[in-house]
Tab-separated table of C-alpha atoms and ligand atoms in Angstrom:
chain	number	residue	atom	x	y	z
A	18	MET	CA	89.847	125.440	93.297
A	19	ASN	CA	93.526	125.691	94.010
A	20	LYS	CA	96.087	124.865	91.630
A	21	PRO	CA	97.998	121.667	92.489
A	22	GLU	CA	101.633	123.725	92.592
A	23	THR	CA	99.834	126.048	95.130
A	24	ARG	CA	98.548	122.887	97.345
A	25	LEU	CA	101.709	121.107	97.565
A	26	ASN	CA	103.895	125.036	97.605
A	27	LEU	CA	106.657	123.669	95.467
A	28	GLU	CA	108.162	125.616	93.043
A	29	SER	CA	108.269	124.641	89.475
A	30	GLY	CA	110.820	121.974	88.459
A	31	GLN	CA	110.307	120.803	92.305
A	32	ILE	CA	109.334	117.157	93.123
A	33	LEU	CA	108.525	116.037	96.729
A	34	ILE	CA	109.263	112.426	97.775
A	35	VAL	CA	107.167	110.646	100.090
A	36	SER	CA	108.124	107.368	101.413
A	37	GLU	CA	106.519	104.611	102.661
A	38	GLU	CA	106.959	105.396	106.079
A	39	VAL	CA	105.816	108.689	105.671
A	40	CYS	CA	102.505	107.931	103.781
A	41	GLN	CA	101.911	105.468	107.127
A	42	LYS	CA	102.399	108.232	109.432
A	43	VAL	CA	100.605	110.704	107.628
A	44	VAL	CA	97.348	108.910	106.231
A	45	GLY	CA	94.968	107.329	108.025
A	46	ARG	CA	91.760	105.269	107.422
A	47	LYS	CA	89.491	108.413	107.788
A	48	ASP	CA	91.728	110.084	105.500
A	49	ALA	CA	91.748	107.268	102.803
A	50	PHE	CA	87.627	106.768	103.376
A	51	ASP	CA	86.865	110.240	102.607
A	52	ALA	CA	89.183	110.408	99.388
A	53	VAL	CA	88.504	107.141	97.900
A	54	GLU	CA	84.443	107.934	98.923
A	55	LYS	CA	84.993	111.448	96.932
A	56	VAL	CA	86.362	109.795	93.703
A	57	PHE	CA	84.013	107.387	93.528
A	58	ALA	CA	81.483	110.101	93.427
A	59	ALA	CA	83.561	112.366	90.961
A	60	MET	CA	83.735	109.037	88.612
A	61	ALA	CA	79.769	108.211	88.607
A	62	SER	CA	79.487	112.058	87.569
A	63	GLY	CA	81.739	111.661	84.701
A	64	ASP	CA	84.419	114.114	86.177
A	65	ALA	CA	86.941	111.820	86.679
A	66	TYR	CA	88.058	109.130	84.256
A	67	ASN	CA	90.487	106.076	85.018
A	68	PHE	CA	92.527	105.007	81.439
A	69	PRO	CA	93.132	101.477	80.248
A	70	VAL	CA	94.783	99.272	82.459
A	71	ILE	CA	98.157	97.715	81.206
A	72	ARG	CA	99.462	94.443	83.378
A	73	GLU	CA	102.185	92.386	81.861
A	74	ALA	CA	104.218	89.046	82.536
A	75	ILE	CA	107.469	90.463	82.052
A	76	GLY	CA	109.100	87.011	81.464
A	77	HIS	CA	111.431	88.213	84.221
A	78	ALA	CA	111.370	87.464	88.089
A	79	ASP	CA	108.065	85.423	87.522
A	80	ALA	CA	106.602	89.390	87.516
A	81	LEU	CA	103.367	90.789	86.742
A	82	TYR	CA	103.848	94.408	86.218
A	83	GLY	CA	101.789	97.447	84.855
A	84	PHE	CA	100.228	100.644	85.574
A	85	LYS	CA	97.535	102.628	86.447
A	86	SER	CA	96.238	105.722	85.492
A	87	GLY	CA	94.101	108.236	85.593
A	88	PHE	CA	92.609	112.047	85.896
A	89	ASP	CA	90.517	113.226	88.293
A	90	LYS	CA	89.311	116.879	87.051
A	91	ALA	CA	87.261	117.912	89.963
A	92	GLY	CA	89.912	117.599	92.064
A	93	LEU	CA	92.959	117.966	89.520
A	94	VAL	CA	94.741	115.292	90.357
A	95	LEU	CA	96.454	113.415	87.162
A	96	GLY	CA	99.008	110.722	87.502
A	97	LEU	CA	100.123	106.739	87.352
A	98	LYS	CA	100.911	104.046	89.570
A	99	SER	CA	103.068	101.555	88.086
A	100	GLY	CA	104.283	98.504	90.160
A	101	GLY	CA	103.088	94.886	90.570
A	102	TYR	CA	103.597	91.532	91.692
A	103	TRP	CA	107.239	89.887	91.895
A	104	PRO	CA	106.559	86.315	93.622
A	105	GLY	CA	110.151	85.725	95.049
A	106	ASN	CA	110.471	89.249	96.808
A	107	ALA	CA	108.613	87.727	100.513
A	108	ALA	CA	112.211	85.544	100.275
A	109	LYS	CA	113.799	88.729	99.960
A	110	GLY	CA	112.093	90.098	103.083
A	111	LEU	CA	109.932	92.586	100.696
A	112	THR	CA	106.568	92.683	99.984
A	113	ASN	CA	105.586	90.767	97.035
A	114	HIS	CA	103.369	93.957	95.864
A	115	GLN	CA	105.577	96.823	94.973
A	116	SER	CA	104.341	100.234	93.548
A	117	THR	CA	105.047	103.855	93.240
A	118	VAL	CA	102.717	106.632	92.788
A	119	PHE	CA	103.466	109.646	90.038
A	120	LEU	CA	101.662	112.691	90.529
A	121	PHE	CA	101.816	115.473	87.633
A	122	ASN	CA	100.841	118.980	87.386
A	123	PRO	CA	97.830	118.871	84.925
A	124	ASP	CA	98.512	122.614	84.122
A	125	THR	CA	101.945	122.263	82.810
A	126	GLY	CA	102.387	117.829	82.762
A	127	GLN	CA	105.695	118.398	85.218
A	128	LEU	CA	106.026	115.514	87.853
A	129	GLN	CA	104.991	116.949	91.317
A	130	ALA	CA	105.166	113.617	93.466
A	131	LEU	CA	106.489	110.039	93.800
A	132	VAL	CA	104.667	108.770	96.581
A	133	GLY	CA	105.490	104.971	98.238
A	134	GLY	CA	102.553	103.284	96.923
A	135	ASN	CA	102.436	99.707	98.960
A	136	TYR	CA	100.697	101.050	101.912
A	137	LEU	CA	98.515	103.291	100.044
A	138	THR	CA	97.464	100.373	97.936
A	139	ALA	CA	96.122	98.345	101.581
A	140	VAL	CA	94.159	101.209	102.891
A	141	ARG	CA	92.424	102.968	99.706
A	142	THR	CA	91.398	98.990	98.940
A	143	ALA	CA	90.060	98.954	102.516
A	144	ALA	CA	88.364	102.328	101.827
A	145	SER	CA	86.794	100.895	99.137
A	146	SER	CA	85.139	98.235	100.544
A	147	SER	CA	84.040	100.277	103.761
A	148	VAL	CA	82.692	102.974	101.638
A	149	SER	CA	80.510	100.000	100.058
A	150	ILE	CA	79.330	99.085	103.302
A	151	ALA	CA	78.754	102.634	104.954
A	152	HIS	CA	76.239	103.101	101.783
A	153	LEU	CA	74.873	99.866	100.776
A	154	SER	CA	74.822	97.573	104.088
A	155	ARG	CA	72.172	97.531	107.161
A	156	LYS	CA	72.597	99.856	109.599
A	157	ASP	CA	72.098	97.119	111.854
A	158	SER	CA	74.412	94.932	110.960
A	159	LYS	CA	76.069	93.053	113.632
A	160	VAL	CA	78.145	89.821	112.264
A	161	LEU	CA	80.631	90.696	110.303
A	162	GLY	CA	82.049	87.751	108.054
A	163	MET	CA	86.139	87.599	106.417
A	164	ILE	CA	86.650	85.129	103.644
A	165	GLY	CA	90.771	85.631	103.742
A	166	ALA	CA	93.658	85.986	106.094
A	167	GLY	CA	96.370	87.408	104.226
A	168	HIS	CA	97.932	90.994	104.179
A	169	GLN	CA	95.105	92.818	102.948
A	170	SER	CA	92.351	91.246	105.432
A	171	GLN	CA	94.296	93.285	107.770
A	172	PHE	CA	93.352	96.426	106.909
A	173	GLN	CA	90.066	95.408	105.483
A	174	LEU	CA	88.836	94.186	108.854
A	175	ARG	CA	90.050	97.403	110.939
A	176	ALA	CA	88.690	99.850	108.430
A	177	ALA	CA	85.249	97.358	108.172
A	178	ALA	CA	85.010	97.761	111.857
A	179	GLU	CA	84.302	101.437	112.161
A	180	GLN	CA	81.740	101.197	109.713
A	181	ARG	CA	78.848	99.572	111.306
A	182	ASP	CA	78.578	98.685	115.437
A	183	PHE	CA	79.754	94.619	114.898
A	184	GLU	CA	79.202	92.557	117.982
A	185	ARG	CA	81.726	89.654	116.601
A	186	VAL	CA	83.762	88.558	113.583
A	187	VAL	CA	83.254	84.930	111.528
A	188	CYS	CA	86.649	83.923	109.190
A	189	TRP	CA	87.145	81.097	107.064
A	190	ASN	CA	90.242	81.245	104.605
A	191	PRO	CA	91.413	78.063	102.400
A	192	HIS	CA	94.734	78.129	104.352
A	193	PRO	CA	93.605	77.635	107.914
A	194	ASP	CA	97.369	78.407	109.323
A	195	MET	CA	96.901	82.162	108.771
A	196	ILE	CA	93.341	82.509	110.318
A	197	PRO	CA	95.016	83.774	114.132
A	198	ALA	CA	97.005	86.489	112.574
A	199	LEU	CA	93.705	87.966	111.665
A	200	GLY	CA	92.290	86.700	114.812
A	201	LYS	CA	94.589	88.990	116.890
A	202	VAL	CA	93.327	91.748	114.870
A	203	ALA	CA	89.859	91.558	116.036
A	204	GLU	CA	91.070	90.794	119.627
A	205	GLU	CA	92.784	94.259	119.350
A	206	LEU	CA	89.382	96.111	117.891
A	207	GLY	CA	87.722	93.961	120.915
A	208	LEU	CA	86.119	91.667	118.732
A	209	PRO	CA	85.182	88.349	119.763
A	210	PHE	CA	86.625	86.380	117.039
A	211	GLU	CA	86.106	82.857	115.636
A	212	ALA	CA	87.403	80.717	112.588
A	213	VAL	CA	84.054	78.471	110.998
A	214	SER	CA	83.712	76.919	107.858
A	215	ALA	CA	82.518	79.312	104.714
A	216	GLU	CA	78.887	78.054	104.740
A	217	GLU	CA	78.741	79.230	108.182
A	218	VAL	CA	80.129	82.627	107.557
A	219	GLY	CA	77.261	82.646	104.826
A	220	ALA	CA	74.519	81.518	107.551
A	221	GLN	CA	76.038	84.060	109.957
A	222	ALA	CA	77.394	87.064	108.641
A	223	ASP	CA	75.629	90.480	108.291
A	224	VAL	CA	78.285	91.493	106.063
A	225	ILE	CA	81.289	89.764	104.133
A	226	ILE	CA	84.441	90.446	102.968
A	227	THR	CA	86.164	88.286	100.384
A	228	ILE	CA	89.858	88.762	100.054
A	229	THR	CA	91.362	85.992	98.653
A	230	SER	CA	93.514	85.372	95.466
A	231	ALA	CA	91.046	82.597	94.473
A	232	PHE	CA	90.543	81.410	90.929
A	233	GLU	CA	87.183	79.425	91.923
A	234	PRO	CA	84.266	80.187	93.889
A	235	LEU	CA	84.539	79.832	97.984
A	236	LEU	CA	81.084	81.256	98.816
A	237	MET	CA	77.680	79.631	97.050
A	238	ARG	CA	74.450	81.353	96.290
A	239	ASP	CA	72.295	79.517	98.828
A	240	TRP	CA	74.678	79.795	101.708
A	241	ILE	CA	73.755	83.724	101.647
A	242	LYS	CA	71.550	85.139	104.230
A	243	PRO	CA	68.465	87.753	103.003
A	244	GLY	CA	69.832	91.086	103.861
A	245	THR	CA	73.431	89.915	103.480
A	246	HIS	CA	76.101	92.928	101.864
A	247	ILE	CA	79.067	91.287	100.551
A	248	ALA	CA	81.951	93.134	99.351
A	249	CYS	CA	84.038	90.928	96.739
A	250	MET	CA	87.933	92.524	97.050
A	251	GLY	CA	89.938	89.819	95.484
A	252	THR	CA	89.171	89.398	91.843
A	253	ASP	CA	91.086	92.247	90.434
A	254	THR	CA	92.488	90.240	87.197
A	255	LYS	CA	90.846	87.743	84.524
A	256	GLY	CA	90.207	84.396	85.651
A	257	LYS	CA	90.423	85.385	89.034
A	258	GLN	CA	86.961	84.688	91.225
A	259	GLU	CA	85.761	84.527	94.608
A	260	VAL	CA	81.908	83.871	94.650
A	261	ASP	CA	79.019	81.577	92.785
A	262	PRO	CA	78.252	83.901	89.715
A	263	ALA	CA	74.605	82.744	90.760
A	264	LEU	CA	75.028	84.889	93.827
A	265	LEU	CA	75.419	87.688	91.114
A	266	ALA	CA	72.203	87.292	89.754
A	267	ARG	CA	70.709	87.125	93.345
A	268	ALA	CA	72.080	90.152	94.107
A	269	ALA	CA	71.821	93.952	93.552
A	270	VAL	CA	75.138	94.642	91.727
A	271	PHE	CA	77.385	97.777	92.711
A	272	THR	CA	80.768	97.942	91.618
A	273	ASP	CA	83.628	100.744	91.600
A	274	GLU	CA	83.850	101.283	88.008
A	275	VAL	CA	81.817	98.704	85.890
A	276	ALA	CA	84.516	98.472	82.448
A	277	GLN	CA	86.669	96.857	85.048
A	278	SER	CA	84.005	95.021	86.693
A	279	VAL	CA	82.820	92.875	83.740
A	280	SER	CA	86.392	92.325	82.474
A	281	ILE	CA	88.738	92.219	85.722
A	282	GLY	CA	86.487	91.966	88.126
A	283	GLU	CA	84.043	89.606	90.099
A	284	ALA	CA	81.479	90.075	87.582
A	285	GLN	CA	83.146	89.050	84.521
A	286	HIS	CA	82.390	85.696	85.146
A	287	ALA	CA	78.335	86.398	85.695
A	288	VAL	CA	78.499	88.563	82.440
A	289	ALA	CA	80.151	85.733	80.265
A	290	GLN	CA	77.702	83.101	81.616
A	291	GLY	CA	74.840	85.255	80.704
A	292	LEU	CA	73.314	85.722	83.899
A	293	ILE	CA	73.719	89.437	84.397
A	294	ALA	CA	74.584	92.379	81.677
A	295	GLU	CA	76.954	94.941	81.902
A	296	GLY	CA	73.707	97.224	82.639
A	297	ASP	CA	72.871	95.454	85.431
A	298	ILE	CA	75.597	96.534	87.668
A	299	THR	CA	75.775	100.171	89.297
A	300	PRO	CA	78.693	102.536	89.992
A	301	VAL	CA	78.811	102.927	93.571
A	302	GLY	CA	79.500	106.763	93.235
A	303	ALA	CA	75.823	106.919	91.945
A	304	VAL	CA	74.450	105.766	94.915
A	305	ILE	CA	77.053	108.212	97.181
A	306	ASN	CA	75.707	111.305	94.733
A	307	GLY	CA	72.248	110.339	95.298
A	308	ASP	CA	71.193	109.160	91.711
A	309	HIS	CA	70.562	105.594	92.978
A	310	ALA	CA	68.795	104.586	95.828
A	311	GLY	CA	71.484	102.003	96.607
A	312	ARG	CA	69.730	99.075	99.038
A	313	GLY	CA	65.796	98.031	97.825
A	314	ALA	CA	64.310	96.520	100.667
A	315	ALA	CA	66.029	95.547	103.911
A	316	GLU	CA	66.025	91.840	102.670
A	317	ASP	CA	68.111	92.129	99.677
A	318	ILE	CA	71.292	90.957	99.240
A	319	THR	CA	73.477	93.844	97.556
A	320	LEU	CA	77.143	92.893	96.434
A	321	PHE	CA	80.026	95.290	95.853
A	322	ASP	CA	82.472	94.171	92.862
A	323	GLY	CA	85.854	96.542	94.270
A	324	THR	CA	88.027	96.051	91.073
A	325	GLY	CA	90.906	98.844	92.515
A	326	VAL	CA	91.184	101.536	90.184
A	327	GLY	CA	94.048	103.766	89.734
A	328	LEU	CA	92.052	107.252	90.705
A	329	GLN	CA	91.713	105.699	94.076
A	330	ASP	CA	95.664	105.255	93.986
A	331	LEU	CA	95.994	108.943	93.176
A	332	ALA	CA	93.435	109.813	95.808
A	333	VAL	CA	94.978	108.638	98.220
A	334	ALA	CA	99.012	109.618	96.929
A	335	SER	CA	97.201	113.353	96.632
A	336	VAL	CA	96.141	113.173	100.598
A	337	ALA	CA	99.680	111.698	101.087
A	338	ALA	CA	101.559	114.610	99.546
A	339	ARG	CA	99.214	117.472	100.329
A	340	LEU	CA	99.842	116.182	104.386
A	341	ALA	CA	103.617	115.836	104.075
A	342	ARG	CA	104.192	118.897	102.373
A	343	GLU	CA	102.014	120.583	105.213
A	344	ARG	CA	103.749	118.749	108.168
A	345	GLY	CA	106.912	119.284	106.548
A	346	LEU	CA	108.069	115.564	105.939
A	347	GLY	CA	108.948	114.162	102.784
A	348	GLU	CA	111.709	115.670	100.283
A	349	VAL	CA	111.719	117.877	97.756
A	350	VAL	CA	114.442	117.620	95.048
A	351	HIS	CA	114.954	119.496	91.811
A	352	LEU	CA	114.087	117.959	88.652
A	353	GLY	CA	114.599	121.234	86.671
B	401	NAD	P1	98.351	87.424	100.116
B	401	NAD	O1	99.414	86.762	99.939
B	401	NAD	O2	98.740	88.065	101.452
B	401	NAD	O3	97.270	86.543	100.955
B	401	NAD	C1	96.233	85.705	99.803
B	401	NAD	C2	94.860	85.200	100.379
B	401	NAD	O4	94.000	84.670	99.734
B	401	NAD	C3	95.141	84.179	101.773
B	401	NAD	O5	93.885	84.788	102.489
B	401	NAD	C4	95.186	83.028	101.190
B	401	NAD	O6	95.079	81.730	101.697
B	401	NAD	C5	94.382	82.872	100.113
B	401	NAD	N1	94.914	82.532	98.750
B	401	NAD	C6	95.809	82.076	97.818
B	401	NAD	N2	95.968	81.173	97.100
B	401	NAD	C7	94.624	80.667	96.503
B	401	NAD	C8	93.969	80.169	95.901
B	401	NAD	N3	94.847	79.332	95.164
B	401	NAD	N4	92.692	79.584	95.940
B	401	NAD	C9	91.958	80.172	97.551
B	401	NAD	N5	92.792	81.214	98.088
B	401	NAD	C10	93.764	81.481	98.111
B	401	NAD	O7	97.344	88.423	99.219
B	401	NAD	P2	96.551	89.951	99.996
B	401	NAD	O8	97.829	90.892	99.664
B	401	NAD	O9	96.199	89.647	101.165
B	401	NAD	O10	95.890	90.093	98.598
B	401	NAD	C11	94.819	89.392	98.383
B	401	NAD	C12	94.237	89.486	97.071
B	401	NAD	O11	93.605	90.813	97.137
B	401	NAD	C13	94.571	89.491	95.830
B	401	NAD	O12	94.172	88.547	95.066
B	401	NAD	C14	95.247	90.721	95.350
B	401	NAD	O13	95.249	90.677	94.476
B	401	NAD	C15	93.450	91.478	96.011
B	401	NAD	N6	93.684	92.624	95.594
B	401	NAD	C16	92.686	93.267	95.248
B	401	NAD	C17	92.670	94.904	95.223
B	401	NAD	C18	91.521	95.378	94.799
B	401	NAD	O14	91.706	96.418	94.528
B	401	NAD	N7	90.525	94.712	94.777
B	401	NAD	C19	93.938	95.377	95.586
B	401	NAD	C20	94.553	94.563	96.675
B	401	NAD	C21	95.079	93.500	96.603
């Protein structure tokens, strides 16, 4: 395997700066899918690990700020994503979620790259649910259900649409005025789109993605038909919740990382209520590696708890840095 500085073709002390704009130019959905699938597999085989997440209310600008970091020994990627949520940003014409990825040389600890993290967060999150759809949903899935219609939902829809031959999309969102923007994306993809009730999403969809900021269940167990795959992507913090905890007891539950699933993910509620145990949750990487069969019978319900791990950010940022360097994009500065 190439050493990190060889891959980026940098001299000692040089740093590559990759802007948001360059990230959007060089990292496509397929790059993100491949990078996230690979790192989930490495996590499950013990070759890559995430460090504990720090997330704090800083008592200024109503902001939540933190770090997600880890080391991928297989891919030789070491670094962290730093950033958080500034609710007043939208009024200033900025994205509320702000983040930057720092990549370090694992041989020397030298900073190697600074990579804009906003676009990458959206593509890596969409890649995560897509990896779950590719490995866990029924191959004959025809109807995609969307619960949520915010910023992330558009990335989710585009990525999911590439995984199965979906024929139409049904959507429910707690704020109906946001739905038409997602409908436009479906239209671009040539997929018929219909706004329905949350119960109807459950009744009609073969694959459902939840991507909201909810703090209470939006989808109930008895609304979900047999054979459905659900990717719960919105719950990434203690207290958040998108689905009925009883649904996790009914489903085969998979996740990106078990430790996060039970503490900040959708499974936190089912585990706290004693409906499932930590040992009932399988890392999706075990399915990718062939160590777990994944979906059992066609009528099983599978649920992916996508909590969002630092290694996903590092994986896509590392791809962004490599591609930017290869194409002569990005700026090189000397830190000394
Ligand atoms: P957004 O602000 O653009 O959209 C918010 C969505 O949540 C909309 O669908 C809105 O209708 C809904 N919503 C808002 N308040 C709600 C409430 N109180 N109850 C129920 N629904 C509510 O946000 P976004 O950027 O699309 O992010 C959506 C969610 O995804 C956030 O919770 C975010 O933290 C989470 N997220 C998760 C990951 C991950 O890796 N798992 C990554 C990025 C974002």
